[in-house]
């Protein structure tokens, strides 16, 4: 920024360019001099913001029509243990549910509105944070069905109408327009039966309008309630179907009964099985047909007599879909060329699209883009890459099958029905003794049968508190995982148990869902050691060069973070990033200096090492202890 050097700045204005979030924040700085002149140039810089406790609830789905069933997930960011979760689903300031574990919560919104659901969390230090998530619930239109006892006949033609309507808010009115002229012929406060007499020959599209108590309305005018009133000598026909609903492939038998003037004969029977206006079969008083697509169909039969007169009857038939989705290889490592296979089964011919979504429901990969697939079994493979061909960050993703029926789009997403179930993962035997301050940290291994979010912590057996939280709803893949504890509590200080109050390890798994796919694309560390065991600063001998040598194996390129803390007090003395470490065996060097550039004091130090990749994934810390001696 440039300004007149002879004019001292009077005021410095710092403006954040976006809301408070974890990680880098951008600020714009401008300058005003003492005369009120504003320097129009600006520049930006970044500061790192670390939020010690943060509530980030999520809702799935976050919008829809009432009644809307929503699954809430209590995602949190914290450097300590969360002891209490309190949920206010309606945003009215009243907490409806309290939980101490961090389970998923289910809530049904029965009325329309914009709800700011909140999650209040309290940690072991008494700190609180409240996170919000918006849920938008719309007023759905009434669901209406209608039928008639006949769609054709001679005048005067009496037709019995029947309607059925359901709505979450209740029905306010049901109105019928029998002749389709736009005027209401019948009004009632509820659905039910009524009748109407057609005196004049003609074709009439009857309509029913149902309005709920909040003003939403549904108008229904369908082929199966179109009335054809004919001359007194016209023929009549009735279509009979042995099944009016069922799952595809649906085999039905259609037959016709009719009457006509004795002076004429039946010349043709025209069958339209799918209601598309095209004739699928001619002649025959009965027909068989198999419906292989899902949806609503309006089959019809048209009777034509030898004098050129005709009669048509239309019925409604509903063919239902039955879809399944399973995942084979739910945890994949792209570096090992693993593939996840999404198996889908369709019982009907239909338009489908298969997508991969992240944990927030955002699409990241389209495997199948709206194609017509016939009934059958399909297997689509995914290598963990995005639509741009790049390997996605480590984490949980979900396969979702989209499909269309009757012009509407639907989703087969297994998360609402199969995710969030809490269980205790199987773990190894935990030794009764370990020496984290003498280079023997506690190592705990546990096994997940499927991708899950994991909460794990260490407390005391006879004390209702958590000493350290290893993970809070952290997504992990199926398989065996390891926790290494260096004996340090959430407060950064060493903790110790007694014979009367030993350590207690707790772990909860929350199933991610049957359609979850976990990508294990992050770097991993193993075999961490620091040599020599006793480091002597500023010495140069055959056995030592006066530095600490950090040896480990890295599975893929990453930055390496080193955290050095005093073994007795837990005070961090050095934090350093080694950029651009390569895959394979590594040998990095710590110069035995603290962050102020001075050599550390004699004593015992705990060294923690983790890998950080370019996408922000951080591996678990590995620890070792090294002694510094003068």
PDB file of N, CA and C in Angstrom, residues 173-216:
ATOM      1  N   UNK A 173     -61.847 -28.079   1.678  1.00  0.00           N
ATOM      2  CA  UNK A 173     -62.988 -28.202   0.776  1.00  0.00           C
ATOM      3  C   UNK A 173     -62.672 -29.155  -0.364  1.00  0.00           C
ATOM      4  N   UNK A 174     -63.766 -29.767  -0.899  1.00  0.00           N
ATOM      5  CA  UNK A 174     -63.696 -30.615  -2.082  1.00  0.00           C
ATOM      6  C   UNK A 174     -64.738 -30.095  -3.067  1.00  0.00           C
ATOM      7  N   UNK A 175     -64.273 -29.768  -4.273  1.00  0.00           N
ATOM      8  CA  UNK A 175     -65.169 -29.194  -5.267  1.00  0.00           C
ATOM      9  C   UNK A 175     -65.093 -30.013  -6.553  1.00  0.00           C
ATOM     10  N   UNK A 176     -66.265 -30.224  -7.179  1.00  0.00           N
ATOM     11  CA  UNK A 176     -66.335 -30.960  -8.438  1.00  0.00           C
ATOM     12  C   UNK A 176     -66.840 -30.049  -9.552  1.00  0.00           C
ATOM     13  N   UNK A 177     -66.151 -30.140 -10.677  1.00  0.00           N
ATOM     14  CA  UNK A 177     -66.620 -29.531 -11.929  1.00  0.00           C
ATOM     15  C   UNK A 177     -66.925 -30.704 -12.851  1.00  0.00           C
ATOM     16  N   UNK A 178     -68.213 -31.099 -12.911  1.00  0.00           N
ATOM     17  CA  UNK A 178     -68.573 -32.326 -13.615  1.00  0.00           C
ATOM     18  C   UNK A 178     -68.471 -32.208 -15.137  1.00  0.00           C
ATOM     19  N   UNK A 179     -68.771 -31.013 -15.668  1.00  0.00           N
ATOM     20  CA  UNK A 179     -68.796 -30.887 -17.132  1.00  0.00           C
ATOM     21  C   UNK A 179     -67.567 -30.196 -17.705  1.00  0.00           C
ATOM     22  N   UNK A 180     -66.607 -29.815 -16.833  1.00  0.00           N
ATOM     23  CA  UNK A 180     -65.356 -29.252 -17.313  1.00  0.00           C
ATOM     24  C   UNK A 180     -65.457 -27.861 -17.868  1.00  0.00           C
ATOM     25  N   UNK A 181     -66.508 -27.096 -17.457  1.00  0.00           N
ATOM     26  CA  UNK A 181     -66.661 -25.740 -17.986  1.00  0.00           C
ATOM     27  C   UNK A 181     -66.004 -24.688 -17.104  1.00  0.00           C
ATOM     28  N   UNK A 182     -65.301 -25.116 -16.054  1.00  0.00           N
ATOM     29  CA  UNK A 182     -64.623 -24.175 -15.181  1.00  0.00           C
ATOM     30  C   UNK A 182     -65.453 -23.706 -14.012  1.00  0.00           C
ATOM     31  N   UNK A 183     -66.726 -24.102 -13.948  1.00  0.00           N
ATOM     32  CA  UNK A 183     -67.602 -23.707 -12.840  1.00  0.00           C
ATOM     33  C   UNK A 183     -67.767 -24.870 -11.875  1.00  0.00           C
ATOM     34  N   UNK A 184     -67.858 -24.539 -10.587  1.00  0.00           N
ATOM     35  CA  UNK A 184     -68.018 -25.566  -9.558  1.00  0.00           C
ATOM     36  C   UNK A 184     -69.471 -26.016  -9.527  1.00  0.00           C
ATOM     37  N   UNK A 185     -69.676 -27.329  -9.679  1.00  0.00           N
ATOM     38  CA  UNK A 185     -71.021 -27.891  -9.653  1.00  0.00           C
ATOM     39  C   UNK A 185     -71.373 -28.503  -8.305  1.00  0.00           C
ATOM     40  N   UNK A 186     -70.345 -28.805  -7.491  1.00  0.00           N
ATOM     41  CA  UNK A 186     -70.594 -29.473  -6.211  1.00  0.00           C
ATOM     42  C   UNK A 186     -69.506 -29.051  -5.236  1.00  0.00           C
ATOM     43  N   UNK A 187     -69.908 -28.760  -3.994  1.00  0.00           N
ATOM     44  CA  UNK A 187     -68.954 -28.318  -2.973  1.00  0.00           C
ATOM     45  C   UNK A 187     -69.233 -29.069  -1.687  1.00  0.00           C
ATOM     46  N   UNK A 188     -68.137 -29.542  -1.057  1.00  0.00           N
ATOM     47  CA  UNK A 188     -68.301 -30.235   0.222  1.00  0.00           C
ATOM     48  C   UNK A 188     -67.038 -30.016   1.048  1.00  0.00           C
ATOM     49  N   UNK A 189     -67.168 -30.234   2.359  1.00  0.00           N
ATOM     50  CA  UNK A 189     -66.028 -30.019   3.262  1.00  0.00           C
ATOM     51  C   UNK A 189     -65.107 -31.229   3.361  1.00  0.00           C
ATOM     52  N   UNK A 190     -65.483 -32.326   2.767  1.00  0.00           N
ATOM     53  CA  UNK A 190     -64.635 -33.512   2.820  1.00  0.00           C
ATOM     54  C   UNK A 190     -64.827 -34.339   1.563  1.00  0.00           C
ATOM     55  N   UNK A 191     -63.889 -35.244   1.313  1.00  0.00           N
ATOM     56  CA  UNK A 191     -63.982 -36.120   0.155  1.00  0.00           C
ATOM     57  C   UNK A 191     -65.044 -37.182   0.408  1.00  0.00           C
ATOM     58  N   UNK A 192     -65.466 -37.801  -0.663  1.00  0.00           N
ATOM     59  CA  UNK A 192     -66.480 -38.837  -0.527  1.00  0.00           C
ATOM     60  C   UNK A 192     -67.150 -39.118  -1.853  1.00  0.00           C
ATOM     61  N   UNK A 193     -68.437 -39.465  -1.804  1.00  0.00           N
ATOM     62  CA  UNK A 193     -69.155 -39.865  -3.006  1.00  0.00           C
ATOM     63  C   UNK A 193     -70.238 -38.840  -3.346  1.00  0.00           C
ATOM     64  N   UNK A 194     -70.501 -38.710  -4.629  1.00  0.00           N
ATOM     65  CA  UNK A 194     -71.589 -37.879  -5.125  1.00  0.00           C
ATOM     66  C   UNK A 194     -71.960 -38.379  -6.520  1.00  0.00           C
ATOM     67  N   UNK A 195     -72.988 -37.807  -7.120  1.00  0.00           N
ATOM     68  CA  UNK A 195     -73.409 -38.246  -8.447  1.00  0.00           C
ATOM     69  C   UNK A 195     -73.844 -37.056  -9.277  1.00  0.00           C
ATOM     70  N   UNK A 196     -73.894 -37.291 -10.581  1.00  0.00           N
ATOM     71  CA  UNK A 196     -74.281 -36.215 -11.503  1.00  0.00           C
ATOM     72  C   UNK A 196     -74.944 -36.864 -12.720  1.00  0.00           C
ATOM     73  N   UNK A 197     -75.972 -36.164 -13.275  1.00  0.00           N
ATOM     74  CA  UNK A 197     -76.694 -36.673 -14.432  1.00  0.00           C
ATOM     75  C   UNK A 197     -76.337 -35.834 -15.660  1.00  0.00           C
ATOM     76  N   UNK A 198     -75.834 -36.484 -16.678  1.00  0.00           N
ATOM     77  CA  UNK A 198     -75.501 -35.815 -17.937  1.00  0.00           C
ATOM     78  C   UNK A 198     -76.720 -35.941 -18.868  1.00  0.00           C
ATOM     79  N   UNK A 199     -77.305 -34.804 -19.232  1.00  0.00           N
ATOM     80  CA  UNK A 199     -78.520 -34.777 -20.057  1.00  0.00           C
ATOM     81  C   UNK A 199     -78.225 -34.634 -21.545  1.00  0.00           C
ATOM     82  N   UNK A 200     -77.100 -34.024 -21.867  1.00  0.00           N
ATOM     83  CA  UNK A 200     -76.776 -33.709 -23.256  1.00  0.00           C
ATOM     84  C   UNK A 200     -75.597 -34.552 -23.728  1.00  0.00           C
ATOM     85  N   UNK A 201     -75.670 -35.152 -24.902  1.00  0.00           N
ATOM     86  CA  UNK A 201     -74.539 -35.930 -25.412  1.00  0.00           C
ATOM     87  C   UNK A 201     -73.284 -35.052 -25.564  1.00  0.00           C
ATOM     88  N   UNK A 202     -72.160 -35.659 -25.319  1.00  0.00           N
ATOM     89  CA  UNK A 202     -70.897 -34.939 -25.444  1.00  0.00           C
ATOM     90  C   UNK A 202     -69.815 -35.591 -24.605  1.00  0.00           C
ATOM     91  N   UNK A 203     -68.620 -35.056 -24.720  1.00  0.00           N
ATOM     92  CA  UNK A 203     -67.478 -35.541 -23.936  1.00  0.00           C
ATOM     93  C   UNK A 203     -67.145 -34.494 -22.893  1.00  0.00           C
ATOM     94  N   UNK A 204     -67.057 -34.918 -21.632  1.00  0.00           N
ATOM     95  CA  UNK A 204     -66.885 -33.988 -20.520  1.00  0.00           C
ATOM     96  C   UNK A 204     -65.698 -34.429 -19.649  1.00  0.00           C
ATOM     97  N   UNK A 205     -64.719 -33.515 -19.510  1.00  0.00           N
ATOM     98  CA  UNK A 205     -63.584 -33.820 -18.638  1.00  0.00           C
ATOM     99  C   UNK A 205     -63.924 -33.339 -17.232  1.00  0.00           C
ATOM    100  N   UNK A 206     -64.374 -34.264 -16.412  1.00  0.00           N
ATOM    101  CA  UNK A 206     -64.701 -33.918 -15.025  1.00  0.00           C
ATOM    102  C   UNK A 206     -63.421 -33.613 -14.256  1.00  0.00           C
ATOM    103  N   UNK A 207     -63.529 -32.708 -13.289  1.00  0.00           N
ATOM    104  CA  UNK A 207     -62.378 -32.307 -12.473  1.00  0.00           C
ATOM    105  C   UNK A 207     -62.795 -32.208 -11.019  1.00  0.00           C
ATOM    106  N   UNK A 208     -61.869 -32.555 -10.141  1.00  0.00           N
ATOM    107  CA  UNK A 208     -62.081 -32.375  -8.707  1.00  0.00           C
ATOM    108  C   UNK A 208     -60.961 -31.481  -8.181  1.00  0.00           C
ATOM    109  N   UNK A 209     -61.325 -30.495  -7.363  1.00  0.00           N
ATOM    110  CA  UNK A 209     -60.366 -29.552  -6.768  1.00  0.00           C
ATOM    111  C   UNK A 209     -60.438 -29.701  -5.267  1.00  0.00           C
ATOM    112  N   UNK A 210     -59.310 -30.070  -4.640  1.00  0.00           N
ATOM    113  CA  UNK A 210     -59.250 -30.270  -3.191  1.00  0.00           C
ATOM    114  C   UNK A 210     -58.295 -29.234  -2.611  1.00  0.00           C
ATOM    115  N   UNK A 211     -58.749 -28.520  -1.588  1.00  0.00           N
ATOM    116  CA  UNK A 211     -57.960 -27.455  -0.950  1.00  0.00           C
ATOM    117  C   UNK A 211     -57.761 -27.795   0.522  1.00  0.00           C
ATOM    118  N   UNK A 212     -56.503 -27.624   1.002  1.00  0.00           N
ATOM    119  CA  UNK A 212     -56.261 -27.890   2.425  1.00  0.00           C
ATOM    120  C   UNK A 212     -56.481 -26.635   3.255  1.00  0.00           C
ATOM    121  N   UNK A 213     -56.318 -26.758   4.550  1.00  0.00           N
ATOM    122  CA  UNK A 213     -56.635 -25.665   5.468  1.00  0.00           C
ATOM    123  C   UNK A 213     -55.634 -24.522   5.409  1.00  0.00           C
ATOM    124  N   UNK A 214     -54.505 -24.727   4.694  1.00  0.00           N
ATOM    125  CA  UNK A 214     -53.536 -23.644   4.518  1.00  0.00           C
ATOM    126  C   UNK A 214     -53.593 -23.066   3.116  1.00  0.00           C
ATOM    127  N   UNK A 215     -54.557 -23.497   2.330  1.00  0.00           N
ATOM    128  CA  UNK A 215     -54.763 -22.895   1.016  1.00  0.00           C
ATOM    129  C   UNK A 215     -54.142 -23.607  -0.149  1.00  0.00           C
ATOM    130  N   UNK A 216     -53.360 -24.660   0.079  1.00  0.00           N
ATOM    131  CA  UNK A 216     -52.781 -25.408  -1.034  1.00  0.00           C
ATOM    132  C   UNK A 216     -53.858 -26.285  -1.662  1.00  0.00           C
TER     133      UNK A 216
END
